[in-house]
Coordinates of C-alpha atoms in Angstrom, one line a residue:
M1 CA 3.2 7.6 -32.7
I2 CA 2.2 7.8 -29.0
R3 CA 4.1 8.2 -25.8
P4 CA 2.0 7.0 -22.9
G5 CA 1.9 9.4 -20.0
L6 CA 1.4 8.6 -16.3
R7 CA -2.4 8.7 -16.8
T8 CA -2.2 6.2 -19.7
I9 CA 0.1 3.9 -17.7
L10 CA -2.2 3.9 -14.7
F11 CA -5.2 3.2 -17.0
L12 CA -3.5 0.2 -18.6
A13 CA -2.4 -1.1 -15.2
Q14 CA -6.0 -0.7 -13.9
K15 CA -7.2 -2.6 -17.0
G16 CA -4.9 -5.4 -16.2
F17 CA -6.0 -5.4 -12.6
G18 CA -9.6 -5.7 -13.7
Q19 CA -9.0 -8.5 -16.2
H20 CA -7.5 -10.5 -13.4
A21 CA -9.7 -9.1 -10.6
F22 CA -10.1 -12.4 -8.7
S23 CA -6.5 -13.3 -8.4
S24 CA -5.5 -9.7 -7.8
L25 CA -7.9 -9.4 -5.0
V26 CA -6.8 -12.7 -3.5
A27 CA -3.2 -11.5 -3.6
S28 CA -4.2 -8.2 -1.9
L29 CA -6.2 -10.0 0.7
T30 CA -3.4 -12.4 1.5
I31 CA -1.0 -9.6 2.0
A32 CA -3.5 -7.6 4.1
L33 CA -4.0 -10.6 6.4
A34 CA -0.3 -11.2 6.8
A35 CA 0.6 -7.6 7.5
G36 CA -2.5 -7.0 9.6
L37 CA -1.6 -10.1 11.8
F38 CA 2.0 -8.8 12.1
L39 CA 1.0 -5.2 13.0
S40 CA -1.7 -6.2 15.4
T41 CA 0.6 -8.7 17.2
Y42 CA 3.3 -6.1 17.6
K43 CA 1.0 -3.3 18.7
I44 CA -1.1 -5.4 21.1
K45 CA 2.0 -6.6 22.9
E46 CA 3.4 -3.1 23.2
E47 CA 0.1 -1.5 24.2
A48 CA -0.8 -4.3 26.6
N49 CA 2.6 -4.0 28.3
K50 CA 2.3 -0.3 28.6
A51 CA -1.4 -0.4 29.7
F52 CA -0.8 -3.1 32.4
S53 CA 2.3 -1.2 33.7
N54 CA 0.2 2.0 34.0
A55 CA -2.8 0.2 35.6
S56 CA -1.2 -0.7 38.9
G57 CA -3.5 1.7 40.7
G58 CA -0.6 3.9 41.8
F59 CA 1.0 1.2 44.0
D60 CA 4.7 0.4 44.1
A61 CA 4.6 -3.0 45.7
V62 CA 2.4 -5.7 47.1
L63 CA 3.1 -7.7 50.3
G64 CA 1.5 -11.1 50.5
A65 CA 1.9 -14.7 51.5
R66 CA 5.0 -16.6 50.4
G67 CA 4.8 -17.5 46.8
S68 CA 4.9 -16.2 43.2
K69 CA 5.4 -12.4 42.9
L70 CA 3.5 -12.4 39.6
Q71 CA 0.5 -14.3 41.1
L72 CA 0.5 -11.9 44.0
I73 CA 0.3 -8.9 41.7
L74 CA -2.3 -10.4 39.4
N75 CA -4.5 -11.3 42.4
A76 CA -4.1 -8.1 44.5
L77 CA -3.9 -5.4 41.7
F78 CA -5.6 -7.0 38.7
H79 CA -8.1 -9.3 40.5
L80 CA -7.3 -12.2 38.2
E81 CA -5.6 -15.0 40.1
A82 CA -6.4 -16.8 43.4
S83 CA -4.8 -15.5 46.5
P84 CA -1.6 -17.4 47.3
G85 CA -2.4 -17.3 51.0
N86 CA -3.0 -14.9 53.9
L87 CA -1.1 -12.6 56.1
S88 CA -1.9 -11.9 59.7
W89 CA -3.2 -8.6 60.8
E90 CA -0.1 -8.1 62.9
Q91 CA 2.0 -8.4 59.7
Y92 CA -0.1 -5.6 58.2
E93 CA 0.4 -3.4 61.2
T94 CA 4.2 -4.1 61.1
I95 CA 4.6 -3.1 57.4
L96 CA 2.3 0.0 58.0
K97 CA 4.8 1.2 60.7
T98 CA 7.9 0.3 58.7
P99 CA 10.2 3.3 57.8
G100 CA 10.0 4.1 54.1
V101 CA 6.4 2.9 53.7
R102 CA 4.2 5.9 52.7
E103 CA 0.9 4.0 52.4
A104 CA -0.3 0.5 53.3
F105 CA -3.8 -0.7 52.5
P106 CA -4.9 -4.2 53.4
I107 CA -7.2 -6.1 51.2
A108 CA -9.2 -9.4 51.7
V109 CA -10.7 -11.5 48.9
G110 CA -12.7 -14.7 48.7
D111 CA -16.2 -13.8 47.7
N112 CA -18.1 -12.6 44.6
Y113 CA -21.4 -11.3 43.3
L114 CA -22.5 -12.9 40.0
G115 CA -18.9 -13.5 39.1
Y116 CA -17.5 -10.1 40.0
R117 CA -15.1 -10.1 42.9
L118 CA -15.8 -8.5 46.3
V119 CA -12.6 -6.9 47.7
G120 CA -12.6 -5.8 51.3
T121 CA -10.4 -2.9 52.3
L122 CA -10.3 0.3 54.4
P123 CA -12.4 3.4 53.4
N124 CA -9.3 5.6 53.4
L125 CA -8.1 3.9 50.2
F126 CA -10.7 6.0 48.4
T127 CA -10.0 9.2 50.2
D128 CA -6.2 9.3 50.7
H129 CA -4.7 7.3 47.9
Q130 CA -3.9 8.6 44.4
W131 CA -4.5 5.9 41.8
R132 CA -2.7 8.1 39.3
P133 CA -0.5 11.1 40.1
G134 CA -2.9 13.9 41.1
E135 CA -6.0 11.7 40.8
N136 CA -8.0 10.4 43.8
Y137 CA -10.9 8.0 43.4
K138 CA -14.1 9.8 42.8
V139 CA -17.6 8.7 43.7
Q140 CA -20.5 9.4 41.3
K141 CA -22.9 12.1 42.3
G142 CA -25.4 11.0 45.0
G143 CA -23.2 8.3 46.4
R144 CA -20.6 7.9 49.1
I145 CA -17.8 5.6 50.3
F146 CA -18.8 2.7 52.6
T147 CA -18.3 3.0 56.3
D148 CA -15.8 0.7 58.1
S149 CA -18.3 -1.3 60.1
A150 CA -21.5 -1.4 57.9
K151 CA -22.6 -3.9 55.3
E152 CA -22.2 -1.4 52.5
A153 CA -20.6 -1.6 49.0
L154 CA -18.9 0.8 46.7
V155 CA -19.2 -0.5 43.2
G156 CA -16.7 -0.2 40.3
S157 CA -18.0 1.5 37.2
M158 CA -17.8 -1.5 35.0
V159 CA -19.6 -3.8 37.5
A160 CA -22.4 -1.2 37.9
R161 CA -22.8 -1.0 34.1
K162 CA -22.8 -4.8 33.6
L163 CA -25.1 -5.7 36.5
N164 CA -27.2 -2.5 36.3
L165 CA -26.5 -1.8 40.0
K166 CA -27.7 1.5 41.4
I167 CA -27.4 3.3 44.7
G168 CA -29.8 1.6 47.2
D169 CA -29.7 -1.8 45.6
R170 CA -29.2 -4.8 47.9
F171 CA -27.4 -8.1 47.1
H172 CA -26.2 -11.3 48.7
P173 CA -22.5 -12.1 48.2
Y174 CA -21.5 -15.6 47.0
H175 CA -18.6 -17.6 48.5
G176 CA -15.6 -18.1 46.3
L177 CA -14.2 -16.3 43.3
T178 CA -16.6 -17.9 40.8
Y179 CA -20.3 -17.6 40.9
K180 CA -22.3 -20.6 42.1
E181 CA -25.9 -20.2 43.1
E182 CA -25.6 -22.8 46.0
S183 CA -22.8 -20.7 47.6
K184 CA -24.9 -17.7 48.5
H185 CA -24.2 -16.0 51.8
S186 CA -27.0 -14.9 54.1
D187 CA -25.4 -11.5 54.5
I188 CA -27.1 -8.6 52.6
Y189 CA -25.1 -5.6 51.4
V190 CA -26.5 -2.3 50.2
V191 CA -24.9 -0.2 47.4
V192 CA -24.0 3.2 48.8
G193 CA -21.8 4.5 46.0
L194 CA -20.6 4.0 42.4
L195 CA -17.0 4.8 41.5
E196 CA -16.3 6.9 38.5
A197 CA -14.4 5.1 35.7
T198 CA -10.6 4.9 36.1
G199 CA -9.6 2.6 33.3
T200 CA -8.0 0.3 35.8
P201 CA -9.0 -3.1 37.4
A202 CA -10.7 -1.1 40.2
D203 CA -13.6 -0.6 37.8
R204 CA -14.5 -4.3 37.8
V205 CA -14.6 -4.8 41.6
I206 CA -17.2 -4.4 44.3
W207 CA -15.5 -2.8 47.3
I208 CA -16.7 -3.5 50.8
P209 CA -15.3 -3.0 54.3
I210 CA -12.5 -5.4 55.1
K211 CA -14.4 -6.6 58.1
G212 CA -17.1 -7.7 55.7
I213 CA -14.9 -10.3 54.1
Q214 CA -13.2 -11.2 57.4
L215 CA -16.5 -11.8 59.3
M216 CA -18.6 -13.0 56.4
E217 CA -21.1 -15.8 57.4
G218 CA -19.6 -19.2 56.5
H219 CA -16.0 -18.1 56.5
D220 CA -13.4 -19.8 58.7
A221 CA -12.9 -18.1 62.0
S222 CA -9.2 -17.7 61.2
M223 CA -10.1 -15.1 58.5
A224 CA -11.3 -12.6 61.1
Q225 CA -7.7 -11.6 61.8
S226 CA -6.1 -12.1 58.3
V227 CA -5.6 -10.2 55.1
S228 CA -5.0 -11.5 51.5
A229 CA -2.4 -8.8 50.7
V230 CA -1.2 -5.3 51.5
L231 CA -0.9 -2.7 48.8
L232 CA 2.1 -0.4 49.3
T233 CA 3.4 2.9 48.1
L234 CA 7.0 3.5 49.1
K235 CA 9.4 6.4 49.8
G236 CA 12.7 6.7 48.0
A237 CA 14.8 3.5 48.0
A238 CA 12.7 1.7 50.6
G239 CA 12.0 -1.1 48.1
F240 CA 15.5 -2.3 48.3
S241 CA 15.5 -2.7 52.1
L242 CA 12.1 -4.3 52.1
D243 CA 13.1 -6.7 49.3
L244 CA 16.1 -7.8 51.4
K245 CA 13.9 -8.2 54.5
Y246 CA 11.1 -10.2 53.0
N247 CA 12.5 -11.9 50.0
K248 CA 16.1 -12.6 50.8
Q249 CA 16.2 -12.9 54.5
G250 CA 12.7 -13.8 55.4
D251 CA 10.6 -16.9 54.6
R252 CA 7.1 -15.9 55.8
A253 CA 6.0 -13.4 53.2
T254 CA 6.7 -12.2 49.6
L255 CA 7.3 -8.6 48.5
A256 CA 6.3 -8.1 44.9
W257 CA 8.5 -5.1 43.9
P258 CA 8.8 -3.3 41.6
V259 CA 5.4 -3.9 40.1
A260 CA 6.3 -2.6 36.6
S261 CA 9.5 -4.7 36.4
I262 CA 7.7 -7.9 37.3
L263 CA 4.9 -7.3 34.8
G264 CA 7.6 -6.5 32.1
S265 CA 9.3 -9.8 32.8
F266 CA 6.0 -11.5 32.4
F267 CA 5.4 -9.9 29.0
N268 CA 9.0 -10.8 27.9
K269 CA 8.1 -14.4 28.5
L270 CA 5.5 -14.1 25.8
N271 CA 8.1 -13.2 23.1
W272 CA 8.0 -16.7 21.7
F273 CA 4.3 -16.3 21.0
E274 CA 4.9 -13.1 19.1
D275 CA 7.8 -14.7 17.2
V276 CA 5.5 -17.6 16.1
L277 CA 2.8 -15.2 14.9
S278 CA 5.4 -13.1 13.1
L279 CA 6.7 -16.2 11.4
V280 CA 3.2 -17.1 10.2
A281 CA 2.8 -13.5 9.0
Y282 CA 6.0 -13.7 7.0
M283 CA 5.0 -17.0 5.4
V284 CA 1.6 -15.6 4.4
A285 CA 3.3 -12.5 3.0
F286 CA 5.6 -14.7 1.0
I287 CA 2.6 -16.6 -0.4
G288 CA 0.9 -13.3 -1.2
S289 CA 4.0 -12.1 -3.1
M290 CA 4.0 -15.4 -5.1
I291 CA 0.3 -14.9 -5.9
I292 CA 1.2 -11.4 -7.2
F293 CA 4.0 -12.9 -9.3
A294 CA 1.8 -15.6 -10.7
T295 CA -1.0 -13.1 -11.5
L296 CA 1.3 -10.8 -13.4
R297 CA 2.9 -13.7 -15.3
S298 CA -0.5 -14.9 -16.3
A299 CA -1.4 -11.3 -17.3
M300 CA 1.8 -11.0 -19.4
N301 CA 1.0 -14.2 -21.3
E302 CA -2.4 -12.8 -22.2
R303 CA -1.4 -9.2 -22.9
I304 CA 2.0 -9.7 -24.6
R305 CA 0.4 -9.0 -28.0
E306 CA -1.2 -5.8 -26.5
F307 CA 2.2 -4.7 -25.3
A308 CA 3.8 -5.4 -28.7
I309 CA 1.1 -3.2 -30.4
L310 CA 1.8 -0.4 -27.9
R311 CA 5.5 -0.6 -28.7
C312 CA 4.7 -0.2 -32.4
L313 CA 2.5 2.8 -31.6
G314 CA 5.5 4.5 -30.0
A315 CA 5.5 3.2 -26.4
S316 CA 9.0 2.6 -25.2
R317 CA 10.3 -0.5 -23.4
R318 CA 10.3 1.5 -20.2
D319 CA 6.6 2.5 -20.7
V320 CA 5.4 -1.1 -20.9
T321 CA 7.6 -2.1 -18.0
F322 CA 6.0 0.7 -15.9
V323 CA 2.6 -0.6 -16.8
V324 CA 3.4 -4.0 -15.2
L325 CA 5.1 -2.5 -12.2
A326 CA 2.1 -0.1 -11.7
Q327 CA -0.3 -3.1 -11.7
S328 CA 1.9 -4.8 -9.1
L329 CA 1.9 -1.6 -7.0
M330 CA -1.9 -1.4 -7.2
I331 CA -2.2 -5.0 -5.8
S332 CA 0.3 -4.3 -2.9
F333 CA -1.2 -0.8 -2.2
L334 CA -4.6 -2.4 -1.8
G335 CA -3.1 -5.0 0.4
A336 CA -1.4 -2.4 2.5
L337 CA -4.6 -0.5 3.0
G338 CA -6.3 -3.7 3.9
S339 CA -3.6 -4.5 6.5
L340 CA -4.4 -1.3 8.3
L341 CA -8.1 -2.2 8.4
F342 CA -7.4 -5.8 9.7
S343 CA -4.9 -4.4 12.3
F344 CA -7.5 -1.9 13.5
V345 CA -10.2 -4.6 13.8
I346 CA -8.0 -7.1 15.6
H347 CA -6.7 -4.4 17.9
S348 CA -10.2 -3.2 18.7
I349 CA -11.5 -6.7 19.5
T350 CA -8.5 -7.6 21.6
A351 CA -8.6 -4.3 23.5
R352 CA -12.3 -4.8 24.3
L353 CA -11.6 -8.3 25.5
I354 CA -8.8 -7.1 27.7
R355 CA -11.0 -4.3 29.0
E356 CA -13.8 -6.8 29.8
Q357 CA -11.6 -9.4 31.5
T358 CA -9.2 -7.1 33.4
G359 CA -10.6 -3.6 33.5
V360 CA -7.4 -2.3 31.9
V361 CA -7.9 0.2 29.1
M362 CA -5.5 0.1 26.1
E363 CA -4.9 3.1 24.0
G364 CA -6.5 3.4 20.6
I365 CA -4.5 2.3 17.6
A366 CA -2.3 5.0 16.1
I367 CA -0.2 5.5 13.0
D368 CA 3.4 5.1 14.3
Q369 CA 6.8 4.3 12.8
A370 CA 6.1 0.6 12.7
T371 CA 2.9 1.2 10.7
I372 CA 4.6 3.4 8.2
T373 CA 7.5 1.0 7.8
T374 CA 5.2 -1.9 7.2
F375 CA 3.1 0.1 4.7
F376 CA 6.1 0.9 2.6
A377 CA 7.6 -2.6 3.0
L378 CA 4.4 -4.0 1.4
L379 CA 4.8 -1.6 -1.5
L380 CA 8.4 -2.8 -1.9
I381 CA 7.2 -6.4 -1.8
G382 CA 4.8 -5.6 -4.6
L383 CA 7.5 -4.0 -6.7
L384 CA 9.9 -7.0 -6.2
S385 CA 7.1 -9.4 -7.1
G386 CA 6.5 -7.6 -10.3
L387 CA 10.1 -7.3 -11.4
L388 CA 10.3 -10.6 -13.4
P389 CA 7.0 -10.0 -15.3
A390 CA 8.1 -6.4 -15.9
L391 CA 11.4 -7.7 -17.3
Q392 CA 9.3 -10.0 -19.6
A393 CA 7.3 -7.0 -20.8
Y394 CA 10.6 -5.1 -21.4
R395 CA 11.8 -7.9 -23.6
V396 CA 8.7 -8.2 -25.8
N397 CA 9.7 -9.3 -29.3
L398 CA 7.8 -7.2 -31.8
S399 CA 8.3 -9.4 -34.8
E400 CA 7.2 -12.6 -33.1
N401 CA 4.2 -11.1 -31.3
L402 CA 2.7 -9.1 -34.2
K403 CA 2.4 -12.1 -36.5
P404 CA -1.2 -12.9 -37.5
R405 CA -2.6 -15.6 -35.3
T406 CA -4.0 -18.6 -37.1

């Protein structure tokens, strides 16, 4: 008489896994893909929302031409969209002197170098403004900030790395936001400094004096006294009065405020996409559980005589039931581990793409409550999928299954 211990139960479960290795691995892979898709979708949305909200460069609001607040933020802070229009220099001077406005920095866009945007602004953006509390922009050793009236450039860290730009290099800007060889300007700019990395969109921009954009050869003369937007930091509740002045009572400009709230609303509009991917993940997980069920049922049909012999040797109904459930847990456990790997890979690829396209750095993947919950949910799915085959093992009829086979 024998009474299988835990080691014996695990050995028999492993044997069953090996006998049906292909179908077991397919089931594990299916579950891994489903859970990895679900986890990565959830984490990417949460991390992207957080990263974009924290990558506003320390600005509370953006003032620009009448139009979409989101487009204004994406263009002025993230350098992604086209400018909705221009403001006059007088409008910039007005907002600069408005009570409640702590800082106001004008920017002008409209040119690029090999696909990377040139943004014109004032030098004091890099000396006075804190892009993060307690953090001013820093220039790498040997460089400096451009002067207001010279054809000089301060290059973001990502642009410098991608284009291998160094201090002293010279380049011709190109007209427009996309690179076209035939759109080359005759102006020549010299690189006088490289910004240290910030993990914000400022890293993928070439900064030049605002007069450089305004007076660039080939530009319309009207640009000489216009700006694309004004980046603002505010005091106290100044945002409410400015919102009333520009958005509710005025019709010449738009105040995009508060930046974090507008970006949050944008990400909320993507909930439908998250829901679709989650539905796909649930369906794939269901298919995976069915594969586990089919695998174990097939194993039961082949091992039913083996279980009957174990029963005769002293194994209890509970023991053979645990063998089947242990095999089910092995499949789901392997799938759960695989889901973490898939989630990490998808998250890493997506984070790199976001970094390359926007300059925004997302945090690395971490084991959080959602990860732990998903992991144990997969183990539960494995147990539930193995219940019916385990019940079949529990009901093994000794007299029928020990008869000599003819």
